[in-house]
Coordinates of C-alpha atoms in Angstrom, one line a residue:
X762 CA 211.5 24.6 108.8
X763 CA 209.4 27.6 107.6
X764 CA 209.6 29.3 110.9
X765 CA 213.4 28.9 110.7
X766 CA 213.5 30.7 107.3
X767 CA 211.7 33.2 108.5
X768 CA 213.5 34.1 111.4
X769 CA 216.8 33.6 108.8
X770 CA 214.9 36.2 106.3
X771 CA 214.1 38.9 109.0
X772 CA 217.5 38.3 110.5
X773 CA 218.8 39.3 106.7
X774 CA 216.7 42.0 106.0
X775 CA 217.9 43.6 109.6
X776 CA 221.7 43.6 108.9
X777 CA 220.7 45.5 105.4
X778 CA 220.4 49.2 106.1
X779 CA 217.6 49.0 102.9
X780 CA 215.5 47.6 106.3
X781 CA 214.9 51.4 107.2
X782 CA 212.6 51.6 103.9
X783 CA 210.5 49.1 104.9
X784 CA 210.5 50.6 109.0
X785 CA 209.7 53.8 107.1
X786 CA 206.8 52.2 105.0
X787 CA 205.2 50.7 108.0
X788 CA 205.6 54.0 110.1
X789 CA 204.3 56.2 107.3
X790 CA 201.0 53.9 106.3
X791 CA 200.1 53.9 110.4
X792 CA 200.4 57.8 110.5
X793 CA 198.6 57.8 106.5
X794 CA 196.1 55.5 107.6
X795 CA 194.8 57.1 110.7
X796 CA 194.4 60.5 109.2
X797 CA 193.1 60.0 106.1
X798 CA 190.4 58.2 108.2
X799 CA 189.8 60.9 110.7
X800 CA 189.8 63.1 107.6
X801 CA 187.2 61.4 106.1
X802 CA 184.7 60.6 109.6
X803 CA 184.9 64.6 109.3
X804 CA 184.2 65.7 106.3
X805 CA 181.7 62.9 104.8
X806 CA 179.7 61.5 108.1
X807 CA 178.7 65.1 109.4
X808 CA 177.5 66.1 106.1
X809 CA 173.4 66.3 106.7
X810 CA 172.7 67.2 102.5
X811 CA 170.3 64.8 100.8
X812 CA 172.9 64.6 97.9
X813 CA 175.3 62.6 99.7
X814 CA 173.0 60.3 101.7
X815 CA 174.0 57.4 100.0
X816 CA 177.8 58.4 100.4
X817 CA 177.5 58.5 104.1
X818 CA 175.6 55.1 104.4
X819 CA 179.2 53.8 102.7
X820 CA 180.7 55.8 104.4
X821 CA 179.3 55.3 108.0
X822 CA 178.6 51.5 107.9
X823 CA 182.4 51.7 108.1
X824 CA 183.5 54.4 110.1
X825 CA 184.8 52.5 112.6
X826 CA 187.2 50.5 110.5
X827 CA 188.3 52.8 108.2
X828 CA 191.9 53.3 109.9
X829 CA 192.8 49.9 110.4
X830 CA 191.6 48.8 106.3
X831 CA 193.5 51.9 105.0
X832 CA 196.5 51.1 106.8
X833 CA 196.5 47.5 105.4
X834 CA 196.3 48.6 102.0
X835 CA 199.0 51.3 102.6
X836 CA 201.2 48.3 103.5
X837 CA 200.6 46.1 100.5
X838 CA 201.0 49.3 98.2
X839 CA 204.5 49.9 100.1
X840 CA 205.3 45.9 99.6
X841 CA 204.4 46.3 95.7
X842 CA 206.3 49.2 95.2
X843 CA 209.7 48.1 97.3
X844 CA 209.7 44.2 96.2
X845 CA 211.2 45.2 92.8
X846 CA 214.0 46.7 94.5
X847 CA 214.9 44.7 97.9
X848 CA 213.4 42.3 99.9
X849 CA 210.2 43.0 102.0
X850 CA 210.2 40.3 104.2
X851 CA 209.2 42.7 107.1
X852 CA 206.4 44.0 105.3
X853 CA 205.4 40.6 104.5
X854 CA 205.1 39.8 108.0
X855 CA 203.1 43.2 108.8
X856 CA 200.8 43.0 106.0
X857 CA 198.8 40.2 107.4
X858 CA 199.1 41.7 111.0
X859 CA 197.7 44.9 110.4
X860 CA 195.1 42.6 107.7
X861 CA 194.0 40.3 110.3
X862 CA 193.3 44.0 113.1
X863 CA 190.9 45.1 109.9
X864 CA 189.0 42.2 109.7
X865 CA 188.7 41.8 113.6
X866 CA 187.7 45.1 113.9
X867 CA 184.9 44.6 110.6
X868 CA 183.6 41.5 112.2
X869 CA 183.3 43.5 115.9
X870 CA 181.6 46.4 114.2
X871 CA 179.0 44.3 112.4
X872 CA 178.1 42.0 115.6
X873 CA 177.7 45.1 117.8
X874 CA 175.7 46.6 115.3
X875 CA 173.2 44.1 115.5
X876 CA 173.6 42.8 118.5
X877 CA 174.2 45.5 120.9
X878 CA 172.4 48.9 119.3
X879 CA 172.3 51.0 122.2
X880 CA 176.2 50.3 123.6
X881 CA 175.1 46.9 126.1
X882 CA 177.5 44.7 125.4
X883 CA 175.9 41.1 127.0
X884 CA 178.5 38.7 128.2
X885 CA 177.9 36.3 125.4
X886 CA 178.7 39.0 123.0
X887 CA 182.2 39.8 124.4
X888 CA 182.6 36.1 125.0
X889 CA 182.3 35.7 121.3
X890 CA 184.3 38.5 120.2
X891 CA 187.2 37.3 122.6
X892 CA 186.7 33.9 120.6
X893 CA 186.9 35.3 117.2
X894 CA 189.9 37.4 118.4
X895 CA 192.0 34.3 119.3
X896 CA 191.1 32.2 116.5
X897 CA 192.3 35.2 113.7
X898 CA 195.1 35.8 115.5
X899 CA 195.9 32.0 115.7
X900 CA 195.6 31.3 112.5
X901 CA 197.8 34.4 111.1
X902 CA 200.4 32.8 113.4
X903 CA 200.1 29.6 111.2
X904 CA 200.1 31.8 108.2
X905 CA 203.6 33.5 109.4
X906 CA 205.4 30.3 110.6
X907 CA 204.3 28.4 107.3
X908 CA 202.2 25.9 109.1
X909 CA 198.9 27.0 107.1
X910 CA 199.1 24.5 104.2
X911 CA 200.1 21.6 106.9
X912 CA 196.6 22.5 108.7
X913 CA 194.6 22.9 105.2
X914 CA 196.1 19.6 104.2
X915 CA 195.5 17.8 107.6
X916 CA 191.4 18.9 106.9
X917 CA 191.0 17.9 103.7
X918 CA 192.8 14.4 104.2
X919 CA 189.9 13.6 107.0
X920 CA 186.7 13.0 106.0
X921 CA 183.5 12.4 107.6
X922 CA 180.6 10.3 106.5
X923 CA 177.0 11.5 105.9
X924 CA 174.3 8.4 105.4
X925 CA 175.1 5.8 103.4
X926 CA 177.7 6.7 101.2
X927 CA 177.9 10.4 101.6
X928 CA 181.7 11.8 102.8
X929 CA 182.6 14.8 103.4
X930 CA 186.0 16.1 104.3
X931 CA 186.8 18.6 107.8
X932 CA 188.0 21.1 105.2
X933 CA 184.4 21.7 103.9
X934 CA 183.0 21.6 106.9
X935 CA 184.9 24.3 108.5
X936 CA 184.3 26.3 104.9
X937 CA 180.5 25.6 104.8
X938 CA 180.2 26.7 108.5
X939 CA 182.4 30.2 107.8
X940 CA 180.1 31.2 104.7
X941 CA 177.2 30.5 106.7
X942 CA 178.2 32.7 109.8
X943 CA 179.6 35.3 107.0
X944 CA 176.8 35.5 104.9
X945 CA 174.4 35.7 107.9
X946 CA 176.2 38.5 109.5
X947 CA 176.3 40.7 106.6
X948 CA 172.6 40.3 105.8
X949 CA 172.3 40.7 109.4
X950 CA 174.0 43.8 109.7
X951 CA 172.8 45.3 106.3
X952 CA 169.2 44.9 107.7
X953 CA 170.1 46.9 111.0
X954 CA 171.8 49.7 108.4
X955 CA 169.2 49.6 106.3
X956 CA 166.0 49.9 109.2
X957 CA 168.2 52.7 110.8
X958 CA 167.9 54.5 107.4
X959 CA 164.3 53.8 107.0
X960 CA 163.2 54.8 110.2
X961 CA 164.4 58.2 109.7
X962 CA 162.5 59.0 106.7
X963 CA 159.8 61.2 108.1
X964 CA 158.1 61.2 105.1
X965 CA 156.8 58.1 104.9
X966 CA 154.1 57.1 107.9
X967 CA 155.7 55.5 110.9
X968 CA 153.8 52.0 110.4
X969 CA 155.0 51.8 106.8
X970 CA 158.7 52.1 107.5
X971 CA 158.6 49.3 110.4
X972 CA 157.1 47.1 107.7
X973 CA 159.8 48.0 105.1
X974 CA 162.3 47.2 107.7
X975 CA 160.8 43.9 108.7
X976 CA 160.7 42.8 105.1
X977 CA 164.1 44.2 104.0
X978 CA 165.2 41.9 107.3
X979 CA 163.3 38.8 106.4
X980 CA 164.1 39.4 102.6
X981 CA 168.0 39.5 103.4
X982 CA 167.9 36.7 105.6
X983 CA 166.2 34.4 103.3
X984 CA 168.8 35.3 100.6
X985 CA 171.7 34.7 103.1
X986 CA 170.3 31.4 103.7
X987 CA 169.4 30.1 99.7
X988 CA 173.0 31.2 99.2
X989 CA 174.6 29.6 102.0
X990 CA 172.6 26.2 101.3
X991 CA 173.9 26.8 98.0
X992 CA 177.7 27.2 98.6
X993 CA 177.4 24.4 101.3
X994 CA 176.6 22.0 98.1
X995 CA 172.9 20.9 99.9
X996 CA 169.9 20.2 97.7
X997 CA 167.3 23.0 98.0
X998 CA 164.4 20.5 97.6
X999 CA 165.0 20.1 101.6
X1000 CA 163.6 22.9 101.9
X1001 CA 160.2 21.4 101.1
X1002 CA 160.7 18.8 103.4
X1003 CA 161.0 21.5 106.2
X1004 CA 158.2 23.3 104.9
X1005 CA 156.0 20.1 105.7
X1006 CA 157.5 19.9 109.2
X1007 CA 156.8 23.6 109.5
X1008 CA 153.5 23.4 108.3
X1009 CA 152.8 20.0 110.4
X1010 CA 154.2 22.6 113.4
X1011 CA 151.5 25.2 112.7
X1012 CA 148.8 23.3 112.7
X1013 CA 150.0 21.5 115.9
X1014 CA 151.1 23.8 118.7
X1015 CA 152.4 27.3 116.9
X1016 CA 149.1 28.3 116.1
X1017 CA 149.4 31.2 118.5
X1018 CA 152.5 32.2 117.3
X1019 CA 152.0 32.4 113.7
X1020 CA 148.8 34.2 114.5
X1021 CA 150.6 37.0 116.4
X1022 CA 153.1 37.4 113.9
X1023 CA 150.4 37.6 111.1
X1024 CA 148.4 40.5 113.3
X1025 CA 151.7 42.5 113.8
X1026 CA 151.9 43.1 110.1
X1027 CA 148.2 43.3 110.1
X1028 CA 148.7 46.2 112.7
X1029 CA 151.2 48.3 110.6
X1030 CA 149.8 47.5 107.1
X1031 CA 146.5 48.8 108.0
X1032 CA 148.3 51.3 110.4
X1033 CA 145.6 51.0 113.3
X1034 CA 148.1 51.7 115.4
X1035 CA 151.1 53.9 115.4
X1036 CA 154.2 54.3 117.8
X1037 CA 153.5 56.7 120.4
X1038 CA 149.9 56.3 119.6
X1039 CA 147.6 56.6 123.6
X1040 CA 145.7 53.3 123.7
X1041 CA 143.8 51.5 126.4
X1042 CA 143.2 47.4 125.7
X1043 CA 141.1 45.7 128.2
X1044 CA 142.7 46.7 131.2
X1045 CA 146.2 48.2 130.2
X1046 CA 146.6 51.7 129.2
X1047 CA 149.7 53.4 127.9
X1048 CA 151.8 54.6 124.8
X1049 CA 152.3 52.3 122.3
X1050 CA 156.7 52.3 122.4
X1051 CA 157.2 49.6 120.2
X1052 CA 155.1 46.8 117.6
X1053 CA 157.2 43.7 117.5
X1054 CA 156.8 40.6 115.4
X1055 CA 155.1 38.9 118.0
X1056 CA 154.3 41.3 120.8
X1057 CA 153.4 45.1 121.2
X1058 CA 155.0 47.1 124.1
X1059 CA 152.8 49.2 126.2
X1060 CA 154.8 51.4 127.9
X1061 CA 152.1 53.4 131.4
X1062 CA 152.8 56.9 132.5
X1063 CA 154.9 55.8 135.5
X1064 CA 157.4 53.7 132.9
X1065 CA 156.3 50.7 133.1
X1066 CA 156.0 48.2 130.0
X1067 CA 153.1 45.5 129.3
X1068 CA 154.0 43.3 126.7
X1069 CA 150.6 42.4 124.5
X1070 CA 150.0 39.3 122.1
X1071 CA 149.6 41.4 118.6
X1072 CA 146.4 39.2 118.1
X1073 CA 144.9 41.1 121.1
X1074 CA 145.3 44.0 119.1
X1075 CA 143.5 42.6 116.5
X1076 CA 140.8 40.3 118.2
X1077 CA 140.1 42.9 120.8
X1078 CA 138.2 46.0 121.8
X1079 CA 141.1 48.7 121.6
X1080 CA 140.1 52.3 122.6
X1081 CA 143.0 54.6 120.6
X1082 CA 143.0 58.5 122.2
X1083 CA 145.4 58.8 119.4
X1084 CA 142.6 58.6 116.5
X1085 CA 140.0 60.7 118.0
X1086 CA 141.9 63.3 120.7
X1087 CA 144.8 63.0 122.2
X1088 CA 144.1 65.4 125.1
X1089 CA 144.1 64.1 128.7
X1090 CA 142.0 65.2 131.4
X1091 CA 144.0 65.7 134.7
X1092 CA 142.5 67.6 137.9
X1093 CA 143.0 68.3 141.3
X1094 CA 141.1 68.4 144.1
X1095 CA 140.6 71.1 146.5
X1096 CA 138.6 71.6 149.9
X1097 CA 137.8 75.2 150.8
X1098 CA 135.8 76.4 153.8
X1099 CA 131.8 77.4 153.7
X1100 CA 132.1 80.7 154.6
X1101 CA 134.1 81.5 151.3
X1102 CA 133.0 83.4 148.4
X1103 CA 132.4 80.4 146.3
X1104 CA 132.2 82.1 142.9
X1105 CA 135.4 84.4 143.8
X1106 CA 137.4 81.0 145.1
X1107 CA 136.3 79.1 141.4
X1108 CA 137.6 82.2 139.2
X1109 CA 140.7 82.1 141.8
X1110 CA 141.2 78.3 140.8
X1111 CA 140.4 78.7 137.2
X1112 CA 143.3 81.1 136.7
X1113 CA 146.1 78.8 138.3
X1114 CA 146.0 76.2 135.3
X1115 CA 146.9 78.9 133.2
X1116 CA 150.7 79.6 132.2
X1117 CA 151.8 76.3 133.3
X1118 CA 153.8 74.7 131.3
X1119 CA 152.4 71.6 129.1
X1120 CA 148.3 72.3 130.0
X1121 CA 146.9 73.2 126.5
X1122 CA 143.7 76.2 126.4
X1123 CA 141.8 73.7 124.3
X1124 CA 139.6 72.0 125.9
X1125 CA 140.2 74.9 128.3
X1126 CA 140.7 74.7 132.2
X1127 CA 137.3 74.5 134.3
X1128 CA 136.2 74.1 138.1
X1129 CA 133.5 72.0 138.8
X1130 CA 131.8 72.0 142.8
X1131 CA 131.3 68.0 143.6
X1132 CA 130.0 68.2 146.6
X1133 CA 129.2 69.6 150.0
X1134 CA 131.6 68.0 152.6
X1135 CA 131.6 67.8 156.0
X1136 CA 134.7 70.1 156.0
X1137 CA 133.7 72.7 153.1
X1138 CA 133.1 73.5 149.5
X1139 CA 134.8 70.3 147.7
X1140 CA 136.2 71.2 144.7
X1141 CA 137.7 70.2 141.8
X1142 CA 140.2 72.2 138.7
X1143 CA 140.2 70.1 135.9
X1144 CA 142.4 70.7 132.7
X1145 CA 144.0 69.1 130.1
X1146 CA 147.6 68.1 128.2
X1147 CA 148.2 66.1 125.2
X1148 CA 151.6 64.6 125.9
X1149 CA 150.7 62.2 128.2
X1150 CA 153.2 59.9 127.7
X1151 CA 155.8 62.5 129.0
X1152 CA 153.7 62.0 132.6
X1153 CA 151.7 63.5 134.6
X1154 CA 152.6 64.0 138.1
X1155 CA 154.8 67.3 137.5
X1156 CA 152.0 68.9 135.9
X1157 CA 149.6 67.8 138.7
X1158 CA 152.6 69.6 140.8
X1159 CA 152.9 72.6 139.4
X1160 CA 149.2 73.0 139.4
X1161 CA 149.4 72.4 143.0
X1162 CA 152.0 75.0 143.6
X1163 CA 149.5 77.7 142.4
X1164 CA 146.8 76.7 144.8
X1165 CA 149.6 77.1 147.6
X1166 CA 150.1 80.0 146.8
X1167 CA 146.6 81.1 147.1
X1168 CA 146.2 79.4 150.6
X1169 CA 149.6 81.1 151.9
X1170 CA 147.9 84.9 150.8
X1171 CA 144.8 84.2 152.1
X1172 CA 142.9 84.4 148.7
X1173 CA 141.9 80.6 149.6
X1174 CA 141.2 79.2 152.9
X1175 CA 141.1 75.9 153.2
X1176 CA 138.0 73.6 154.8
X1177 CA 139.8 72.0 157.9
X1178 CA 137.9 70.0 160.5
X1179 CA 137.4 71.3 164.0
X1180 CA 140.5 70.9 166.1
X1181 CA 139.6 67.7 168.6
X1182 CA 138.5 68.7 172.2
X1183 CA 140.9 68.7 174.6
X1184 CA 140.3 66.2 178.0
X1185 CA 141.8 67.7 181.0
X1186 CA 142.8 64.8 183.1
X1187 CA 142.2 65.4 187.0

């Protein structure tokens, strides 16, 4: 059996002190491999020049599997080198080891690029790569024991039938399905590289790279899928059968949808709106964090995030601070007693906005008297900052501190109501 000759061949190769070559080899492209990448993570993925950005978008998209491809390729150059001279059989059995580690380690790049961005990896996500895991390393154990062929030949041998007189074998199935996932992930994973790179070219408007990156996406994807129909052997003329079915869709029930998708590129093509832009629609105000294809997030001063239909945007009434001034008015309110020297007390206040960190001196600081309480002068120090979307409250605070200070020196004494009569009980 082909397990048996292998065991018989690695048995061989053992009792031959020649062996030690191939030990040698193995040991030498593991040690090769993993600095010859760390070499190159160091010297090409710091570099910042303009000159080699293209280099390091190679370079990086593969950073991660750089060790475990250049150690597989080490190995095959040792096997081609040594084969003319003695047998290899223990190379032959680490080549496709240390082969199927690279393209694990490819595949789990490429998902978790797309899939988990930020370093979340979701439980489907790890179920799926603990999946893919077992089914490589399965079938390199049916590569090794020579059972490959008997599996290839079992899936071809059984057919399944499609209509009327349409059959199709388990061995094209299984092949259809793996280009399909293949060439999704790829265009999948080259449209997360390639909106990483777009979004950090400052030179272009923030609105047009989000629309370079959508259509670079959609483009990819449509590609991936022509090809994949292609490959499977299916007649792209279906496509305009499920363009009627898409159509009949629209015009039934995903009205809406298509609608908010059409005003999200409407948004960033006419570039109404920009991330980080201060807007107020209807009653939700915030910082525009992100435009989506179908939704825009809102993100308030205390963190919170409203997601909006994009054909709100577009539809309604949307007041942007952004595209007039993005200064915000923030006071504080102060109540100091009649027998003050109102006109010493303002100056006092006016000065306490000043030096703090964040308020801007245009629009400059100002004090304005509301009213006449019951208690005192009621007062109120008004100024401005336009960073809103960093918050509020520990400007408002330090502000606050100030005044404190005032009250604890004496400069300001505060309007307090009469302390409440005592009743002496008899």
């Amino acid at each position: 059996m082909p397990l048996t000759d292998l065991l018989q061949d690695l048995l061989e190769d053992i009792s031959n002190p020649r062996i030690l070559w191939q030990a040698l080899a193995i040991v030498g492209a593991v040690l090769v491999g993993l600095l010859l990448a760390r070499f190159i993570r160091r010297s090409w993925l710091h570099e910042d020049d303009s000159q080699n950005a293209i280099r390091r978008l190679g370079v990086e998209g593969f950073g991660r599997v750089l060790a475990p491809l250049l150690i597989a390729g080490l190995v095959w150059s040792a096997k081609l080198a040594l084969q003319e001279h003695q047998s290899v059989h223990l190379l032959r059995v680490a080549l496709p080891l240390f082969t199927s580690m690279a393209v694990i380690r490819i595949v789990f790049y490429m998902l978790r690029r797309v899939f988990a961005r930020h370093g979340q990896l979701g439980p489907a996500l790890q179920t799926f790569e603990k999946i893919l895991a077992l089914v490589v390393w399965v079938a390199v154990a049916l590569y090794l024991t020579g059972m490959w062929p008997d599996v290839i030949k079992f899936l071809d041998l059984h057919v399944v039938t499609l209509g009327k007189n349409k059959q199709i074998s388990l061995l094209d199935i299984l092949q259809a399905i793996a280009s399909v996932v293949v060439l999704m992930m790829v265009s999948l994973w080259a449209g997360a590289a390639l909106e990483e790179r777009l979004m950090g070219l400052e030179s272009l408007h923030t609105s047009s790279r989000v629309v370079l990156a959508r259509m670079a996406n959609a483009l990819l994807i449509l590609v991936s899928v022509l090809v994949s129909l292609n490959l499977v052997g299916l007649d792209l003329t279906i496509l305009s059968v499920f363009g009627g079915a898409l159509g009949v869709g629209l015009g039934l029930g995903m009205q809406r949808i298509a609608s908010n998708y059409v005003s999200g590129f409407i948004i960033l093509l006419e570039r109404s709106l920009s991330i980080g832009d201060p807007i107020t629609v209807d009653k939700y105000s915030g910082r525009v964090a992100r435009i989506n294809t179908r939704t825009t997030v809102l993100q308030a001063l205390d963190g919170t995030q409203t997601l909006l239909p994009n054909e709100m945007l577009i539809t309604g009434v949307v007041l942007n601070q952004a595209a007039t001034n993005k200064a915000v008015r923030l006071s504080t309110k102060v109540t100091v007693a009649y027998d003050s020297d109102l006109n010493e007390v303002m100056d006092s206040l006016l000065r306490q906005a000043d030096g703090v960190e964040r308020v801007v001196a245009d629009p400059a600081p100002s004090v304005q008297l509301n009213a006449f309480g019951p208690t005192g002068y009621e007062l109120e120090l008004g100024f401005s900052i336009v960073d809103a979307e960093k918050g509020s409250g520990s400007v408002i605070s330090a502000v606050n501190k100030n005044i404190y200070a005032l009250v604890r020196d004496g400069t300001i004494r505060l309007g307090l109501p009469p302390p409440m009569p005592q009743v002496e009980r008899a």
